[in-house]
Structure formats: C-alpha cells, structure tokens
PDB file of C-alpha atoms in Angstrom:
ATOM      1  CA  UNK A   1      16.492 154.365  11.070  1.00 70.00           C
ATOM      2  CA  UNK A   2      15.790 152.217   8.027  1.00 77.00           C
ATOM      3  CA  UNK A   3      18.614 151.069   5.741  1.00 91.00           C
ATOM      4  CA  UNK A   4      17.339 151.505   2.172  1.00 95.00           C
ATOM      5  CA  UNK A   5      18.429 151.690  -1.453  1.00 96.00           C
ATOM      6  CA  UNK A   6      18.988 155.273  -2.682  1.00 97.00           C
ATOM      7  CA  UNK A   7      19.295 156.300  -6.339  1.00 96.00           C
ATOM      8  CA  UNK A   8      21.500 159.313  -7.086  1.00 96.00           C
ATOM      9  CA  UNK A   9      19.847 161.251  -9.941  1.00 94.00           C
ATOM     10  CA  UNK A  10      22.376 164.007 -10.583  1.00 87.00           C
ATOM     11  CA  UNK A  11      21.347 167.628 -11.068  1.00 90.00           C
ATOM     12  CA  UNK A  12      17.846 167.028 -12.444  1.00 85.00           C
ATOM     13  CA  UNK A  13      14.922 165.236 -10.796  1.00 81.00           C
ATOM     14  CA  UNK A  14      14.275 163.353 -14.050  1.00 80.00           C
ATOM     15  CA  UNK A  15      17.855 162.236 -14.715  1.00 78.00           C
ATOM     16  CA  UNK A  16      18.753 158.633 -15.253  1.00 85.00           C
ATOM     17  CA  UNK A  17      20.051 157.025 -12.072  1.00 91.00           C
ATOM     18  CA  UNK A  18      23.795 157.698 -11.873  1.00 94.00           C
ATOM     19  CA  UNK A  19      24.453 155.304  -9.022  1.00 95.00           C
ATOM     20  CA  UNK A  20      22.564 153.254  -6.437  1.00 97.00           C
ATOM     21  CA  UNK A  21      23.838 153.252  -2.857  1.00 97.00           C
ATOM     22  CA  UNK A  22      22.586 152.088   0.538  1.00 97.00           C
ATOM     23  CA  UNK A  23      22.038 154.424   3.428  1.00 97.00           C
ATOM     24  CA  UNK A  24      20.156 155.118   6.610  1.00 97.00           C
ATOM     25  CA  UNK A  25      16.856 156.888   5.907  1.00 95.00           C
ATOM     26  CA  UNK A  26      15.324 158.764   8.820  1.00 95.00           C
ATOM     27  CA  UNK A  27      12.338 160.978   9.598  1.00 95.00           C
ATOM     28  CA  UNK A  28      13.500 164.500  10.394  1.00 95.00           C
ATOM     29  CA  UNK A  29      11.779 167.806  11.052  1.00 95.00           C
ATOM     30  CA  UNK A  30      13.359 171.198  10.509  1.00 95.00           C
ATOM     31  CA  UNK A  31      12.985 174.232   8.262  1.00 94.00           C
ATOM     32  CA  UNK A  32      15.601 175.830   6.002  1.00 92.00           C
ATOM     33  CA  UNK A  33      15.308 179.438   4.810  1.00 92.00           C
ATOM     34  CA  UNK A  34      16.804 180.172   1.365  1.00 85.00           C
ATOM     35  CA  UNK A  35      16.300 183.602  -0.236  1.00 90.00           C
ATOM     36  CA  UNK A  36      13.063 184.338   1.683  1.00 91.00           C
ATOM     37  CA  UNK A  37      11.647 180.876   0.932  1.00 89.00           C
ATOM     38  CA  UNK A  38      11.028 178.284   3.639  1.00 92.00           C
ATOM     39  CA  UNK A  39      11.560 174.589   2.964  1.00 92.00           C
ATOM     40  CA  UNK A  40      10.255 171.920   5.328  1.00 93.00           C
ATOM     41  CA  UNK A  41      12.821 169.155   5.673  1.00 96.00           C
ATOM     42  CA  UNK A  42      11.099 165.880   6.538  1.00 93.00           C
ATOM     43  CA  UNK A  43      13.806 163.287   5.818  1.00 96.00           C
ATOM     44  CA  UNK A  44      17.541 162.871   6.058  1.00 97.00           C
ATOM     45  CA  UNK A  45      19.941 160.154   5.005  1.00 97.00           C
ATOM     46  CA  UNK A  46      23.231 158.954   6.414  1.00 98.00           C
ATOM     47  CA  UNK A  47      25.553 157.529   3.767  1.00 98.00           C
ATOM     48  CA  UNK A  48      29.214 156.769   3.186  1.00 97.00           C
ATOM     49  CA  UNK A  49      31.133 159.673   1.644  1.00 97.00           C
ATOM     50  CA  UNK A  50      29.982 159.980  -1.963  1.00 96.00           C
ATOM     51  CA  UNK A  51      31.330 162.456  -4.545  1.00 94.00           C
ATOM     52  CA  UNK A  52      28.148 162.284  -6.677  1.00 95.00           C
ATOM     53  CA  UNK A  53      26.110 163.847  -3.849  1.00 96.00           C
ATOM     54  CA  UNK A  54      26.153 167.656  -4.053  1.00 95.00           C
ATOM     55  CA  UNK A  55      23.957 170.675  -3.292  1.00 94.00           C
ATOM     56  CA  UNK A  56      22.596 170.745  -6.868  1.00 92.00           C
ATOM     57  CA  UNK A  57      21.533 167.121  -6.705  1.00 95.00           C
ATOM     58  CA  UNK A  58      18.445 164.986  -6.387  1.00 95.00           C
ATOM     59  CA  UNK A  59      17.926 161.490  -5.055  1.00 96.00           C
ATOM     60  CA  UNK A  60      15.141 158.948  -5.227  1.00 94.00           C
ATOM     61  CA  UNK A  61      14.270 156.893  -2.160  1.00 94.00           C
ATOM     62  CA  UNK A  62      11.170 154.829  -1.407  1.00 92.00           C
ATOM     63  CA  UNK A  63       9.645 155.849  -4.782  1.00 91.00           C
ATOM     64  CA  UNK A  64       9.835 159.580  -4.018  1.00 93.00           C
ATOM     65  CA  UNK A  65      12.195 162.220  -5.402  1.00 93.00           C
ATOM     66  CA  UNK A  66      13.989 164.609  -3.048  1.00 95.00           C
ATOM     67  CA  UNK A  67      16.100 167.743  -3.540  1.00 95.00           C
ATOM     68  CA  UNK A  68      19.305 167.880  -1.522  1.00 96.00           C
ATOM     69  CA  UNK A  69      19.257 171.059   0.598  1.00 95.00           C
ATOM     70  CA  UNK A  70      22.005 170.503   3.170  1.00 96.00           C
ATOM     71  CA  UNK A  71      25.091 168.299   3.381  1.00 98.00           C
ATOM     72  CA  UNK A  72      27.196 167.785   6.472  1.00 97.00           C
ATOM     73  CA  UNK A  73      30.383 165.777   5.936  1.00 97.00           C
ATOM     74  CA  UNK A  74      32.108 163.824   8.665  1.00 97.00           C
ATOM     75  CA  UNK A  75      35.337 161.813   8.458  1.00 96.00           C
ATOM     76  CA  UNK A  76      33.726 158.692   6.980  1.00 95.00           C
ATOM     77  CA  UNK A  77      30.056 159.505   6.273  1.00 97.00           C
ATOM     78  CA  UNK A  78      27.622 162.250   5.229  1.00 98.00           C
ATOM     79  CA  UNK A  79      24.367 163.535   6.680  1.00 98.00           C
ATOM     80  CA  UNK A  80      22.101 164.829   3.889  1.00 98.00           C
ATOM     81  CA  UNK A  81      18.872 166.787   4.482  1.00 97.00           C
ATOM     82  CA  UNK A  82      16.146 166.171   1.912  1.00 97.00           C
ATOM     83  CA  UNK A  83      13.201 168.210   0.667  1.00 95.00           C
ATOM     84  CA  UNK A  84      10.424 166.064  -0.804  1.00 94.00           C
ATOM     85  CA  UNK A  85       9.319 167.482  -4.149  1.00 90.00           C
ATOM     86  CA  UNK A  86       5.644 168.401  -4.184  1.00 82.00           C
ATOM     87  CA  UNK A  87       5.294 167.362  -7.799  1.00 77.00           C
ATOM     88  CA  UNK A  88       6.907 163.998  -8.249  1.00 71.00           C
ATOM     89  CA  UNK A  89       8.637 163.776 -11.655  1.00 67.00           C
ATOM     90  CA  UNK A  90       8.906 160.533 -13.544  1.00 65.00           C
ATOM     91  CA  UNK A  91      12.478 159.316 -13.266  1.00 57.00           C
ATOM     92  CA  UNK A  92      13.852 157.901 -16.512  1.00 48.00           C
TER      93      UNK A  92
END
C-alpha cells in the first residue's frame, strides 16, 4: 500500500480542493451495483476519520479523479472505495 497525498474535492469532480490529506492508496477489485448499474471499483484508500469525506464526494489522487462509492468507518480510520471517472475533469 502506497502512502500518498489525496485532495478532497467536495461534491463535484471539478471543485477546488477543500483539503489535502495523506492516506494509504491500494489496488482493489470489486463491483458495486447501484440502481441496475455496475461500477468496477479498482482502488481504495485508508485514511484517518475525515468529516469532509462523504458518499456525494470526489477525491483526486495520483492525478486522477475518483467518485466515492462506499465508506466503511472504524474507530480511528476510514476505508473508502473509489470509482475512477472515465472522463477525467480538469480540477480547478
């Protein structure tokens, strides 16, 4: 698992960075079904508990933008599953 810099973008993939945090970035492989749509999850991050991370949010990591599709909270950290956007927006 690589420890990297992660930019929290808020609820739009083109938002200005709200906050930069560090976290563990890891390859991952699973599928999530939402309203008859399948999303391939290829990455996940492990970060300290962070109130700016929510199910409507986006993050940027390693020059790619991801949609947050699953959050699992533990006592002192979060596991966040990420869907890589096919069309990469330009982050302001």
